[in-house]
PDB file of C-alpha atoms in Angstrom:
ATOM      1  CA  UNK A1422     101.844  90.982 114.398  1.00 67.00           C
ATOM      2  CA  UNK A1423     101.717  93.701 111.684  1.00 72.00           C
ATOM      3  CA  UNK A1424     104.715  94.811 110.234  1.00 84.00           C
ATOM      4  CA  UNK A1425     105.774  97.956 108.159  1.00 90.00           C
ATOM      5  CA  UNK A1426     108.635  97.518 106.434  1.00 92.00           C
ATOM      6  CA  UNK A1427     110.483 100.568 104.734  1.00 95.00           C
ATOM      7  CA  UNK A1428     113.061 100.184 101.785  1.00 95.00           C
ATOM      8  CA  UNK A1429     115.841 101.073 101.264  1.00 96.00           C
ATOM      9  CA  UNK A1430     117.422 101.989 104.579  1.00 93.00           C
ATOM     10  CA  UNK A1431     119.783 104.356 103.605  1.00 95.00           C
ATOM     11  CA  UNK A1432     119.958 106.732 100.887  1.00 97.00           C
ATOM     12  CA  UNK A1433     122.482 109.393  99.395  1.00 97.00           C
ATOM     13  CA  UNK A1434     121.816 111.326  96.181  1.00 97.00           C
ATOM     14  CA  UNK A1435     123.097 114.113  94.938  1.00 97.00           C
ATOM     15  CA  UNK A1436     121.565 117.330  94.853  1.00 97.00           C
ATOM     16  CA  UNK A1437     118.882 118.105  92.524  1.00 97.00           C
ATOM     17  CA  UNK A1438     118.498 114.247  91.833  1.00 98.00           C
ATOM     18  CA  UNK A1439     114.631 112.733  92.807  1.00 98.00           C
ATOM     19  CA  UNK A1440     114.298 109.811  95.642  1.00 97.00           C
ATOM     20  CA  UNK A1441     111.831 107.381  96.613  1.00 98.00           C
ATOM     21  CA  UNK A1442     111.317 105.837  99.640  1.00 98.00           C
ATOM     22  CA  UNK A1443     108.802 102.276  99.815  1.00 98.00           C
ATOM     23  CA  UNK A1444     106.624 101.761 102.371  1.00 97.00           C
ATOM     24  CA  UNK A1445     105.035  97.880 102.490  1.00 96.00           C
ATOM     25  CA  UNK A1446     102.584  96.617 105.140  1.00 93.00           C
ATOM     26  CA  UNK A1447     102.126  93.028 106.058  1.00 90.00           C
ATOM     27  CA  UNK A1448      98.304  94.201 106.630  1.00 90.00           C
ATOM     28  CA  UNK A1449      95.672  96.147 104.574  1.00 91.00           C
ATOM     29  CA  UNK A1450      95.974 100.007 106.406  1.00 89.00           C
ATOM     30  CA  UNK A1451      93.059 102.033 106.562  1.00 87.00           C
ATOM     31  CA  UNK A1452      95.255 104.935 106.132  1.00 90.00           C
ATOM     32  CA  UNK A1453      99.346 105.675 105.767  1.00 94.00           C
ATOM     33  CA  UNK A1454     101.132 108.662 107.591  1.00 95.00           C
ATOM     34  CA  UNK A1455     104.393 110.047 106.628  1.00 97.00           C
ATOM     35  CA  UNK A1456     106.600 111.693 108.883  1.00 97.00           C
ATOM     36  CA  UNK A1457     109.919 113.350 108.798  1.00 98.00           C
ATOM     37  CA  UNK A1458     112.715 113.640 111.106  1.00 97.00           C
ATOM     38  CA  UNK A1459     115.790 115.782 110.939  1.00 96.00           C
ATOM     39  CA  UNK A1460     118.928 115.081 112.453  1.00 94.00           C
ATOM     40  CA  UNK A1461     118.998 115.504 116.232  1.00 92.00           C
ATOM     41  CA  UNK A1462     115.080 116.715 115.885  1.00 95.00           C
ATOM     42  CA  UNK A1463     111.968 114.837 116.368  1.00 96.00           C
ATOM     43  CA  UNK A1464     109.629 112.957 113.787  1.00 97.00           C
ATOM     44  CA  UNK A1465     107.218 115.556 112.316  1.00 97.00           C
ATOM     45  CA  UNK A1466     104.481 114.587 110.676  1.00 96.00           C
ATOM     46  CA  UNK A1467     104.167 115.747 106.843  1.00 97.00           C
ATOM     47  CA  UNK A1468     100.649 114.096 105.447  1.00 96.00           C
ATOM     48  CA  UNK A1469      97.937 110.807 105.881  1.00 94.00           C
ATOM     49  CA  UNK A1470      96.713 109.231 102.877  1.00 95.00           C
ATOM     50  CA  UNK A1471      93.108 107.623 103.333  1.00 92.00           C
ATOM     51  CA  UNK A1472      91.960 106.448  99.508  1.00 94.00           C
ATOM     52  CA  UNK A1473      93.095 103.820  97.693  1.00 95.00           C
ATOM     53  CA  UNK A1474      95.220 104.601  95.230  1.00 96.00           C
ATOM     54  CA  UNK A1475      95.266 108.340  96.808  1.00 97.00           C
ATOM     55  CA  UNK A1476      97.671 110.612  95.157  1.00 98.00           C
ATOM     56  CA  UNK A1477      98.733 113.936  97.264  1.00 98.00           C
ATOM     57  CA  UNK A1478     101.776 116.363  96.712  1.00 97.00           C
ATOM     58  CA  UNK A1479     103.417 118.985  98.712  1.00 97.00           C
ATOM     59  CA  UNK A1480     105.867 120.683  96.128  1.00 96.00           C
ATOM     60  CA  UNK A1481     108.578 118.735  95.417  1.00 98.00           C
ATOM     61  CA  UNK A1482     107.429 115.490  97.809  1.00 98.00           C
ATOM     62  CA  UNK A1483     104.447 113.395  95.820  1.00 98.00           C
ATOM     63  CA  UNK A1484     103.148 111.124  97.839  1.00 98.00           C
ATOM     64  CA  UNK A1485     101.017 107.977  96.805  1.00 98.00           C
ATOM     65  CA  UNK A1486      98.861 105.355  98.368  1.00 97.00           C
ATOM     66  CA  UNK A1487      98.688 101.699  96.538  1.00 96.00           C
ATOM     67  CA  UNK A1488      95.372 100.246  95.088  1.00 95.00           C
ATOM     68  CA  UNK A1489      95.300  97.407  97.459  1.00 94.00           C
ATOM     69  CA  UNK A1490      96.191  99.626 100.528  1.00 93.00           C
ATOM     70  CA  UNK A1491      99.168  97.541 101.602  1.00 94.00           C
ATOM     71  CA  UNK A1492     101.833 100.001 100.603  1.00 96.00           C
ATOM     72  CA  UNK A1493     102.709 103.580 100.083  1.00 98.00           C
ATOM     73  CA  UNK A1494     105.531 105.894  98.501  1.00 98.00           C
ATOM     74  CA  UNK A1495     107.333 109.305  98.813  1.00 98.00           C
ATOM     75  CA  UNK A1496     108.827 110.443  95.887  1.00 98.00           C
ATOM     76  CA  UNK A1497     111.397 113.719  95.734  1.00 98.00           C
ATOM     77  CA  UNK A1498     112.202 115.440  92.733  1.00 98.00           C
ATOM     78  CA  UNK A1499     115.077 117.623  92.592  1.00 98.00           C
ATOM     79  CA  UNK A1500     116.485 116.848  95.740  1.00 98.00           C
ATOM     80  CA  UNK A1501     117.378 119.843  98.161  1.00 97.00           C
ATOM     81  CA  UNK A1502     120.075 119.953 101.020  1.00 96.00           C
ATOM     82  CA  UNK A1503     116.653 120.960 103.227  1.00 97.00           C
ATOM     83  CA  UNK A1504     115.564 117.333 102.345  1.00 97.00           C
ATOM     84  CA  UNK A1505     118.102 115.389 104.514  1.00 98.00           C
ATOM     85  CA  UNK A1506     116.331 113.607 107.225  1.00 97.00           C
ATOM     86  CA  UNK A1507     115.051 110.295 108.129  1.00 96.00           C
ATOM     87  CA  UNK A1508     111.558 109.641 106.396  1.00 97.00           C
ATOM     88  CA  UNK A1509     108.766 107.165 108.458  1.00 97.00           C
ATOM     89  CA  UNK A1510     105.995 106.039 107.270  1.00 96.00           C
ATOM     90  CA  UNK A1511     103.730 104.920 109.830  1.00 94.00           C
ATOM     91  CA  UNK A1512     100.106 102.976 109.847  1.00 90.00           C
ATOM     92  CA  UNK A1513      97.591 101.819 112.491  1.00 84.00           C
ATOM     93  CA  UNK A1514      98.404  98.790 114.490  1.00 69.00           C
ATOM     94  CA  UNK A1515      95.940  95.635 113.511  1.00 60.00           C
ATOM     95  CA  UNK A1516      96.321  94.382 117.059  1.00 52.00           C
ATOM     96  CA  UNK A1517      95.453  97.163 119.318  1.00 50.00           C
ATOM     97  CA  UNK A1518      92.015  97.568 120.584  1.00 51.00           C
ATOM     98  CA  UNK A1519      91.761 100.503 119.069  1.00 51.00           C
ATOM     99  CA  UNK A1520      92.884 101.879 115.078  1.00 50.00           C
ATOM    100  CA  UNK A1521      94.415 104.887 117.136  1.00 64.00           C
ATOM    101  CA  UNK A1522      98.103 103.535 117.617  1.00 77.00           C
ATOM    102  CA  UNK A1523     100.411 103.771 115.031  1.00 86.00           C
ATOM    103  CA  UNK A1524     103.115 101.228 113.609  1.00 89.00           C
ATOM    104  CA  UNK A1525     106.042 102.870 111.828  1.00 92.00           C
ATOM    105  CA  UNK A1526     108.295 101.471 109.523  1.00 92.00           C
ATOM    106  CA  UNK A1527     111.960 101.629 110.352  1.00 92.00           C
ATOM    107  CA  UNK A1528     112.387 104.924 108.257  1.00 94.00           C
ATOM    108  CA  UNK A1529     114.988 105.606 105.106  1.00 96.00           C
ATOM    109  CA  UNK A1530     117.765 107.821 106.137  1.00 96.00           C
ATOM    110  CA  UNK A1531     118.392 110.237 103.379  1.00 97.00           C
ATOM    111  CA  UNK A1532     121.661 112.310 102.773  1.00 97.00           C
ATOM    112  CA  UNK A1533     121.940 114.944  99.900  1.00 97.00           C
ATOM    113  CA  UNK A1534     125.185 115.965  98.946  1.00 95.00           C
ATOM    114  CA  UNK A1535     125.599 118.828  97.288  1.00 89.00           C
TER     115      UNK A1535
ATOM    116  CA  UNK B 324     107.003 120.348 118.635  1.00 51.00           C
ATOM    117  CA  UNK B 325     107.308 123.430 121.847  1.00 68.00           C
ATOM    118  CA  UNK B 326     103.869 122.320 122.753  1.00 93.00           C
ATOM    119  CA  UNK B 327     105.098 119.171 123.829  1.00 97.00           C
ATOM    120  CA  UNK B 328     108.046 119.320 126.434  1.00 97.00           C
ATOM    121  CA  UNK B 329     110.438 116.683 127.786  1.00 98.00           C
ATOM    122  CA  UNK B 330     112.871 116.766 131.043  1.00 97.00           C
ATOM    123  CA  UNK B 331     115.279 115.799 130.972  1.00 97.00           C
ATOM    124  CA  UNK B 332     116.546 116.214 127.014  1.00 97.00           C
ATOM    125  CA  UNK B 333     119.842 114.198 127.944  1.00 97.00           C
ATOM    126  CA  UNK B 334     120.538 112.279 130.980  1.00 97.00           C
ATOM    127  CA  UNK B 335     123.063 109.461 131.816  1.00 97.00           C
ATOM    128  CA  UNK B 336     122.850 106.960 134.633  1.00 96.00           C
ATOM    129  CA  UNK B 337     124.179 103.812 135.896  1.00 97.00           C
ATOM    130  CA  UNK B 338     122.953 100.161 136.389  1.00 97.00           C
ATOM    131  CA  UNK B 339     120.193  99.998 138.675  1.00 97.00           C
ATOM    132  CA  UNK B 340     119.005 103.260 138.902  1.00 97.00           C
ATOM    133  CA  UNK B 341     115.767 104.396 139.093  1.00 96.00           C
ATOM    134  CA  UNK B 342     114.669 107.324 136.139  1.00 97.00           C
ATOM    135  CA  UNK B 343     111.773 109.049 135.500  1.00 98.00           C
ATOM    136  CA  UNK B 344     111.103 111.431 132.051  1.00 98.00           C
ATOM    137  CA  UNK B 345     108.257 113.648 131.993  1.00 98.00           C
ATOM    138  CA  UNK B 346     106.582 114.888 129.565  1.00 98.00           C
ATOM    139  CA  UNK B 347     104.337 117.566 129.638  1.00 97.00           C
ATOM    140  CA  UNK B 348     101.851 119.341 126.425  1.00 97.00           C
ATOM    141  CA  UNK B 349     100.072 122.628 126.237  1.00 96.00           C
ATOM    142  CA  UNK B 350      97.916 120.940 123.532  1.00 93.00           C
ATOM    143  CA  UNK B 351      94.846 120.120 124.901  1.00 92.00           C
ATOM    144  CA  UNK B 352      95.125 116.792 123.556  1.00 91.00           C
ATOM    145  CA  UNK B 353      93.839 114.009 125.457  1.00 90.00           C
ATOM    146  CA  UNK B 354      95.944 110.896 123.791  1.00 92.00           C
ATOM    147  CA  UNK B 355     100.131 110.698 125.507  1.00 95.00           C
ATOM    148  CA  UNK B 356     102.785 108.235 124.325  1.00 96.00           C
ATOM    149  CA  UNK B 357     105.821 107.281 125.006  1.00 97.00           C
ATOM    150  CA  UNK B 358     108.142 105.846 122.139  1.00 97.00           C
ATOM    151  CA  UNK B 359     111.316 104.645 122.182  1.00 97.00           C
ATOM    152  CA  UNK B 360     113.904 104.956 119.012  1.00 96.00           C
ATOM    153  CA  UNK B 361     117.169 102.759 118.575  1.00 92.00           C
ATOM    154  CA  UNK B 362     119.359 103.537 115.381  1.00 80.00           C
ATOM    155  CA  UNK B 363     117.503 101.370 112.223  1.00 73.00           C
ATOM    156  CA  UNK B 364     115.088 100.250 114.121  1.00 77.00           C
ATOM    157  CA  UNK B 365     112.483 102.978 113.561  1.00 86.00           C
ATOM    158  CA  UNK B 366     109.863 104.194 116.703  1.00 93.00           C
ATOM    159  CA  UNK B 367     108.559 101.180 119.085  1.00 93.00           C
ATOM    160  CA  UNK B 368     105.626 101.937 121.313  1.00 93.00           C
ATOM    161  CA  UNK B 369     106.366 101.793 125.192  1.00 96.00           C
ATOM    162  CA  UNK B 370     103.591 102.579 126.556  1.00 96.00           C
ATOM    163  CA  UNK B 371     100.315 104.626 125.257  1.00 94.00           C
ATOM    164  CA  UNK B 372      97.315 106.897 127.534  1.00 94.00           C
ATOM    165  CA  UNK B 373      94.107 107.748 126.021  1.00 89.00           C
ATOM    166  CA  UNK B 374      92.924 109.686 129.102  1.00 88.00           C
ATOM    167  CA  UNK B 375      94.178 110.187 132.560  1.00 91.00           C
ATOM    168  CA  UNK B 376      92.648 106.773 133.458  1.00 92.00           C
ATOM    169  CA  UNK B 377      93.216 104.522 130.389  1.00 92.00           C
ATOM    170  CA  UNK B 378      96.868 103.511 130.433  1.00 94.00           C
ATOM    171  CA  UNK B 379      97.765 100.363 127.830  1.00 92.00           C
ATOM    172  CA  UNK B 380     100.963  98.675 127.099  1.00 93.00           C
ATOM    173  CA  UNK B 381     102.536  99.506 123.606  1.00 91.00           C
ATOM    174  CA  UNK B 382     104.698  96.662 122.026  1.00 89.00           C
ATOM    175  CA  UNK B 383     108.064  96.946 124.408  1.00 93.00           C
ATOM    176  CA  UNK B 384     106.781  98.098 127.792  1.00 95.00           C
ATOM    177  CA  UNK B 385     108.560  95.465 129.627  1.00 95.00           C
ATOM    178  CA  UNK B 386     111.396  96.917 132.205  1.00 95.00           C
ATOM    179  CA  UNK B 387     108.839 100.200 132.004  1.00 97.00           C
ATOM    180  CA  UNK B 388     105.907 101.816 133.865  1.00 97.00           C
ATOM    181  CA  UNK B 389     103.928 105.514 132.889  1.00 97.00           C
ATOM    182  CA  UNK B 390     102.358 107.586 135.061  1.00 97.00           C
ATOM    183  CA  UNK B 391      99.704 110.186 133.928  1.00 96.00           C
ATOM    184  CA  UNK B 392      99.186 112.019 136.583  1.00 91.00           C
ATOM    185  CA  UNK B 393      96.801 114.901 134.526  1.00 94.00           C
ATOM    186  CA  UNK B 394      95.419 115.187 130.875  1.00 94.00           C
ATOM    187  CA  UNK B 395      98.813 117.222 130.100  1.00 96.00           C
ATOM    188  CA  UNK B 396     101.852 114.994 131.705  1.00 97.00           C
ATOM    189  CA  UNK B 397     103.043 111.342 131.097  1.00 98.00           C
ATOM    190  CA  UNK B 398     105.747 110.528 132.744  1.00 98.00           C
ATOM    191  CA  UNK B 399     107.861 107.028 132.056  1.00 98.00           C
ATOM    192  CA  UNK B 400     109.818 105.022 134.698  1.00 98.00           C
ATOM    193  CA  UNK B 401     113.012 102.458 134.732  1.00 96.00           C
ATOM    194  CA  UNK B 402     112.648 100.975 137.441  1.00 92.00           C
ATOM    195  CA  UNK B 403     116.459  99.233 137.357  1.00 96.00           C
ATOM    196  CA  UNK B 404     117.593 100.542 134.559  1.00 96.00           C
ATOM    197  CA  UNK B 405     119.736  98.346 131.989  1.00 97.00           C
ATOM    198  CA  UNK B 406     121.874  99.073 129.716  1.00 96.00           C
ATOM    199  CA  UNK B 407     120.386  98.288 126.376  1.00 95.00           C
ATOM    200  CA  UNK B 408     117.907 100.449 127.996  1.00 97.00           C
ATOM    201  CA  UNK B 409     120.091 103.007 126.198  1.00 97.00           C
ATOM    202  CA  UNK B 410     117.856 104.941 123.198  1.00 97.00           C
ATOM    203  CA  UNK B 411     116.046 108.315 122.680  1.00 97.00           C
ATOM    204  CA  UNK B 412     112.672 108.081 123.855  1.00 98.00           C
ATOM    205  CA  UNK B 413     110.057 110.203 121.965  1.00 98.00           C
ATOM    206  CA  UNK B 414     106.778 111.469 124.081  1.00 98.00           C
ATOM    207  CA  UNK B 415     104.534 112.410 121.475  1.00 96.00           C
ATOM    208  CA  UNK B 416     100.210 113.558 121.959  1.00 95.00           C
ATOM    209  CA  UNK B 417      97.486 113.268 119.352  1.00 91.00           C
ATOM    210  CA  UNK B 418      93.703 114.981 119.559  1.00 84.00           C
ATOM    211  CA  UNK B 419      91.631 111.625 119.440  1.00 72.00           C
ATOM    212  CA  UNK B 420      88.580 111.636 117.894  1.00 67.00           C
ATOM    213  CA  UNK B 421      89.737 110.531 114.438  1.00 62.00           C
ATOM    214  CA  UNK B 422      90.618 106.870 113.169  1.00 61.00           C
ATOM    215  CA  UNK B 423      93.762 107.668 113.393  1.00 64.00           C
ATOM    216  CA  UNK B 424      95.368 110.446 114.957  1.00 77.00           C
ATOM    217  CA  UNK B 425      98.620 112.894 113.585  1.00 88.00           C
ATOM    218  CA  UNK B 426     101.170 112.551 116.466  1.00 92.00           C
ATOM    219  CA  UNK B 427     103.143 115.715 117.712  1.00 95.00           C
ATOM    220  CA  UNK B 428     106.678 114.787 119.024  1.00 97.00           C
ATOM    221  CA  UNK B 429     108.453 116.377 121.904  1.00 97.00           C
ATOM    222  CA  UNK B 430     112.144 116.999 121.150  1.00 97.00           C
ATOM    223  CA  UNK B 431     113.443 113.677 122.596  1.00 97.00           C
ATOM    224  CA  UNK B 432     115.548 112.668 125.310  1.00 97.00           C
ATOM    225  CA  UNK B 433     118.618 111.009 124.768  1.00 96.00           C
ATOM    226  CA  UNK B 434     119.224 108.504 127.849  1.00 97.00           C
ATOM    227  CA  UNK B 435     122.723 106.746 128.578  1.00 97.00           C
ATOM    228  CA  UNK B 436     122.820 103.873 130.967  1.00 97.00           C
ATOM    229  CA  UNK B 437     126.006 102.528 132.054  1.00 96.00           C
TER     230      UNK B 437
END
Protein backbone atom coordinates (compact mmCIF):
# COMPACT_ATOMS: atom_id res chain seq x y z
CA UNK A 1 0.00 0.00 0.00
CA UNK A 2 1.07 3.68 -0.21
CA UNK A 3 3.23 4.98 2.23
CA UNK A 4 4.19 8.59 3.43
CA UNK A 5 7.08 8.69 5.15
CA UNK A 6 8.16 11.93 7.14
CA UNK A 7 11.87 12.72 8.19
CA UNK A 8 13.27 13.40 10.71
CA UNK A 9 11.03 12.40 13.60
CA UNK A 10 12.03 14.63 16.07
CA UNK A 11 13.38 17.99 16.01
CA UNK A 12 14.75 20.71 18.53
CA UNK A 13 16.27 24.02 17.41
CA UNK A 14 16.81 26.88 18.98
CA UNK A 15 14.94 29.90 18.66
CA UNK A 16 15.23 32.02 15.73
CA UNK A 17 17.05 29.06 13.88
CA UNK A 18 15.02 27.74 10.37
CA UNK A 19 13.71 23.88 10.16
CA UNK A 20 12.68 21.60 7.57
CA UNK A 21 10.62 18.86 7.72
CA UNK A 22 10.63 16.00 4.43
CA UNK A 23 7.76 14.58 3.30
CA UNK A 24 8.38 11.35 0.69
CA UNK A 25 5.59 9.27 -0.89
CA UNK A 26 6.00 5.77 -2.13
CA UNK A 27 3.29 6.98 -4.87
CA UNK A 28 2.94 9.98 -7.28
CA UNK A 29 0.17 12.40 -5.09
CA UNK A 30 -2.10 14.44 -6.92
CA UNK A 31 -1.82 16.89 -4.22
CA UNK A 32 0.13 17.21 -0.54
CA UNK A 33 -1.60 18.70 2.66
CA UNK A 34 0.19 19.97 5.60
CA UNK A 35 -1.18 20.04 8.89
CA UNK A 36 -0.17 21.11 12.29
CA UNK A 37 -0.79 19.91 15.66
CA UNK A 38 -0.01 21.47 18.98
CA UNK A 39 0.53 19.75 22.05
CA UNK A 40 -2.60 18.28 23.62
CA UNK A 41 -4.64 19.98 20.47
CA UNK A 42 -5.79 18.49 17.32
CA UNK A 43 -4.13 18.40 13.73
CA UNK A 44 -5.08 21.65 11.93
CA UNK A 45 -4.71 21.94 8.63
CA UNK A 46 -2.24 24.84 7.34
CA UNK A 47 -2.18 24.51 3.22
CA UNK A 48 -2.56 21.78 -0.05
CA UNK A 49 -0.16 22.01 -2.73
CA UNK A 50 -1.62 20.84 -6.23
CA UNK A 51 1.32 21.81 -9.01
CA UNK A 52 4.30 20.27 -9.54
CA UNK A 53 6.97 21.88 -8.33
CA UNK A 54 4.32 24.35 -6.50
CA UNK A 55 5.92 26.83 -4.26
CA UNK A 56 3.49 28.56 -1.48
CA UNK A 57 4.45 30.56 1.76
CA UNK A 58 2.65 31.67 4.78
CA UNK A 59 5.22 34.09 6.53
CA UNK A 60 7.81 32.42 8.00
CA UNK A 61 6.58 28.59 6.81
CA UNK A 62 7.55 28.10 2.80
CA UNK A 63 6.18 25.31 1.66
CA UNK A 64 7.19 23.34 -1.60
CA UNK A 65 5.91 20.57 -3.76
CA UNK A 66 8.67 18.31 -5.77
CA UNK A 67 8.80 18.16 -9.67
CA UNK A 68 7.95 14.56 -9.79
CA UNK A 69 5.09 14.89 -7.17
CA UNK A 70 6.44 12.20 -4.86
CA UNK A 71 7.56 14.49 -2.10
CA UNK A 72 7.04 17.74 -0.36
CA UNK A 73 8.76 20.17 2.28
CA UNK A 74 8.08 22.75 5.08
CA UNK A 75 10.68 24.97 5.68
CA UNK A 76 10.78 27.58 8.94
CA UNK A 77 12.90 30.42 9.11
CA UNK A 78 13.55 32.03 12.27
CA UNK A 79 12.01 29.67 14.40
CA UNK A 80 9.37 30.98 17.03
CA UNK A 81 8.33 29.37 20.47
CA UNK A 82 4.58 29.59 18.61
CA UNK A 83 6.13 27.00 16.16
CA UNK A 84 6.34 23.96 18.53
CA UNK A 85 4.02 21.32 17.39
CA UNK A 86 3.95 18.17 15.53
CA UNK A 87 3.92 18.86 11.64
CA UNK A 88 1.89 16.06 9.14
CA UNK A 89 1.95 15.99 5.93
CA UNK A 90 -0.74 14.06 4.52
CA UNK A 91 -1.73 12.81 0.73
CA UNK A 92 -4.59 10.83 -0.87
CA UNK A 93 -4.65 7.14 -0.42
CA UNK A 94 -3.85 5.18 -3.96
CA UNK A 95 -6.02 2.33 -2.74
CA UNK A 96 -9.28 3.75 -1.77
CA UNK A 97 -12.06 3.91 -4.17
CA UNK A 98 -12.09 7.22 -3.99
CA UNK A 99 -8.90 10.20 -4.02
CA UNK A 100 -10.95 11.63 -0.95
CA UNK A 101 -9.08 9.78 2.00
CA UNK A 102 -6.01 10.95 3.15
CA UNK A 103 -2.64 9.11 4.16
CA UNK A 104 -0.46 11.04 6.60
CA UNK A 105 2.97 10.67 7.27
CA UNK A 106 3.99 9.96 10.82
CA UNK A 107 4.61 13.77 11.50
CA UNK A 108 8.09 15.57 12.84
CA UNK A 109 7.75 16.66 16.36
CA UNK A 110 9.33 20.01 16.69
CA UNK A 111 10.58 21.70 20.00
CA UNK A 112 12.00 25.34 20.05
CA UNK A 113 13.91 26.29 22.87
CA UNK A 114 14.34 29.53 23.56
CA UNK B 1 -12.02 22.77 15.61
CA UNK B 2 -15.60 23.86 18.05
CA UNK B 3 -17.53 22.87 15.02
CA UNK B 4 -16.61 19.47 15.46
CA UNK B 5 -17.35 17.98 19.03
CA UNK B 6 -16.29 14.75 20.75
CA UNK B 7 -17.76 12.95 24.09
CA UNK B 8 -16.20 11.86 25.85
CA UNK B 9 -12.61 13.98 25.64
CA UNK B 10 -11.03 11.38 28.20
CA UNK B 11 -12.39 8.16 29.29
CA UNK B 12 -10.79 5.01 30.88
CA UNK B 13 -12.19 1.51 30.91
CA UNK B 14 -11.38 -1.99 31.50
CA UNK B 15 -10.97 -5.25 29.42
CA UNK B 16 -14.03 -6.16 27.79
CA UNK B 17 -16.01 -3.30 27.90
CA UNK B 18 -18.12 -2.01 25.52
CA UNK B 19 -17.40 2.09 24.44
CA UNK B 20 -18.91 4.24 22.24
CA UNK B 21 -17.39 8.06 21.17
CA UNK B 22 -19.53 10.35 19.39
CA UNK B 23 -18.86 12.81 17.45
CA UNK B 24 -20.99 15.36 16.39
CA UNK B 25 -20.28 18.76 13.63
CA UNK B 26 -22.21 21.91 13.08
CA UNK B 27 -20.44 22.02 9.66
CA UNK B 28 -22.68 21.02 7.22
CA UNK B 29 -20.22 18.76 5.89
CA UNK B 30 -21.29 15.58 4.55
CA UNK B 31 -17.79 13.43 4.76
CA UNK B 32 -17.10 11.92 8.98
CA UNK B 33 -13.97 10.04 10.06
CA UNK B 34 -12.71 8.51 12.65
CA UNK B 35 -8.79 8.37 13.16
CA UNK B 36 -6.87 6.92 15.55
CA UNK B 37 -3.24 8.41 16.76
CA UNK B 38 -0.52 6.32 18.73
CA UNK B 39 2.77 8.28 19.73
CA UNK B 40 5.22 8.15 16.25
CA UNK B 41 2.99 6.56 14.47
CA UNK B 42 1.17 9.51 12.88
CA UNK B 43 -3.03 9.36 12.14
CA UNK B 44 -4.40 5.75 10.89
CA UNK B 45 -7.85 5.69 9.39
CA UNK B 46 -10.53 3.60 11.40
CA UNK B 47 -13.23 3.96 9.73
CA UNK B 48 -14.52 6.76 7.07
CA UNK B 49 -18.61 7.99 6.02
CA UNK B 50 -19.25 9.85 2.95
CA UNK B 51 -22.99 10.18 3.67
CA UNK B 52 -25.34 8.79 6.19
CA UNK B 53 -25.49 5.58 4.07
CA UNK B 54 -21.92 5.05 2.71
CA UNK B 55 -19.85 3.71 5.59
CA UNK B 56 -16.16 2.13 4.39
CA UNK B 57 -13.43 0.63 6.37
CA UNK B 58 -10.22 2.85 6.74
CA UNK B 59 -6.86 0.89 7.12
CA UNK B 60 -7.27 -0.43 11.02
CA UNK B 61 -11.01 -0.91 11.51
CA UNK B 62 -10.63 -4.30 12.87
CA UNK B 63 -11.89 -4.63 16.76
CA UNK B 64 -14.18 -1.38 15.52
CA UNK B 65 -17.66 -0.52 14.17
CA UNK B 66 -19.22 3.40 13.29
CA UNK B 67 -22.47 4.33 13.39
CA UNK B 68 -23.81 7.46 11.51
CA UNK B 69 -26.86 7.82 12.62
CA UNK B 70 -27.44 11.61 10.73
CA UNK B 71 -25.30 13.79 8.29
CA UNK B 72 -23.84 15.51 11.63
CA UNK B 73 -22.84 12.44 14.14
CA UNK B 74 -20.41 9.42 13.77
CA UNK B 75 -20.13 7.59 16.46
CA UNK B 76 -17.26 4.63 16.91
CA UNK B 77 -17.68 1.38 18.93
CA UNK B 78 -15.23 -1.25 20.89
CA UNK B 79 -16.99 -3.80 21.08
CA UNK B 80 -14.46 -5.73 23.81
CA UNK B 81 -12.20 -3.38 24.20
CA UNK B 82 -8.31 -4.30 24.42
CA UNK B 83 -5.76 -2.83 25.69
CA UNK B 84 -3.51 -1.72 22.92
CA UNK B 85 -6.79 -0.33 22.05
CA UNK B 86 -5.29 2.50 24.14
CA UNK B 87 -4.69 5.89 21.72
CA UNK B 88 -6.41 9.29 21.05
CA UNK B 89 -8.86 8.93 18.46
CA UNK B 90 -9.39 12.00 16.18
CA UNK B 91 -13.11 12.47 14.51
CA UNK B 92 -12.45 14.82 11.91
CA UNK B 93 -15.32 16.11 8.69
CA UNK B 94 -14.43 17.45 5.26
CA UNK B 95 -17.03 19.29 2.60
CA UNK B 96 -16.65 16.69 -0.35
CA UNK B 97 -16.87 17.82 -3.57
CA UNK B 98 -13.15 18.39 -4.18
CA UNK B 99 -10.34 15.73 -5.06
CA UNK B 100 -9.33 15.93 -1.98
CA UNK B 101 -10.86 17.39 0.89
CA UNK B 102 -9.16 19.78 4.03
CA UNK B 103 -10.11 17.78 7.19
CA UNK B 104 -11.37 19.67 10.40
CA UNK B 105 -10.38 17.81 13.66
CA UNK B 106 -12.44 17.58 16.77
CA UNK B 107 -10.32 18.03 19.92
CA UNK B 108 -9.60 14.29 20.50
CA UNK B 109 -10.39 11.85 23.00
CA UNK B 110 -7.87 10.30 24.94
CA UNK B 111 -9.09 6.57 25.77
CA UNK B 112 -7.35 4.27 28.52
CA UNK B 113 -8.12 0.61 28.54
CA UNK B 114 -6.97 -1.47 31.28
Amino acid sequence: GQQVMQIPQYQHVQEGEDFTTYCNSSTTLSNIQWYKQRPGGHPVFLIQLVKSGEVKKQKRLTFQFGEAKKNSSLHITATQTTDVGTYFCAGPAATSGSARQLTFGSGTQLTVLP
Amino acid sequence: DADVTQTPRNRITKTGKRIMLECSQTKGHDRMYWYRQDPGLGLQLIYYSFDVKDINKGEISDGYSVSRQAQAKFSLSLESAIPNQTALYFCATSVGGARTDTQYFGPGTRLTVL
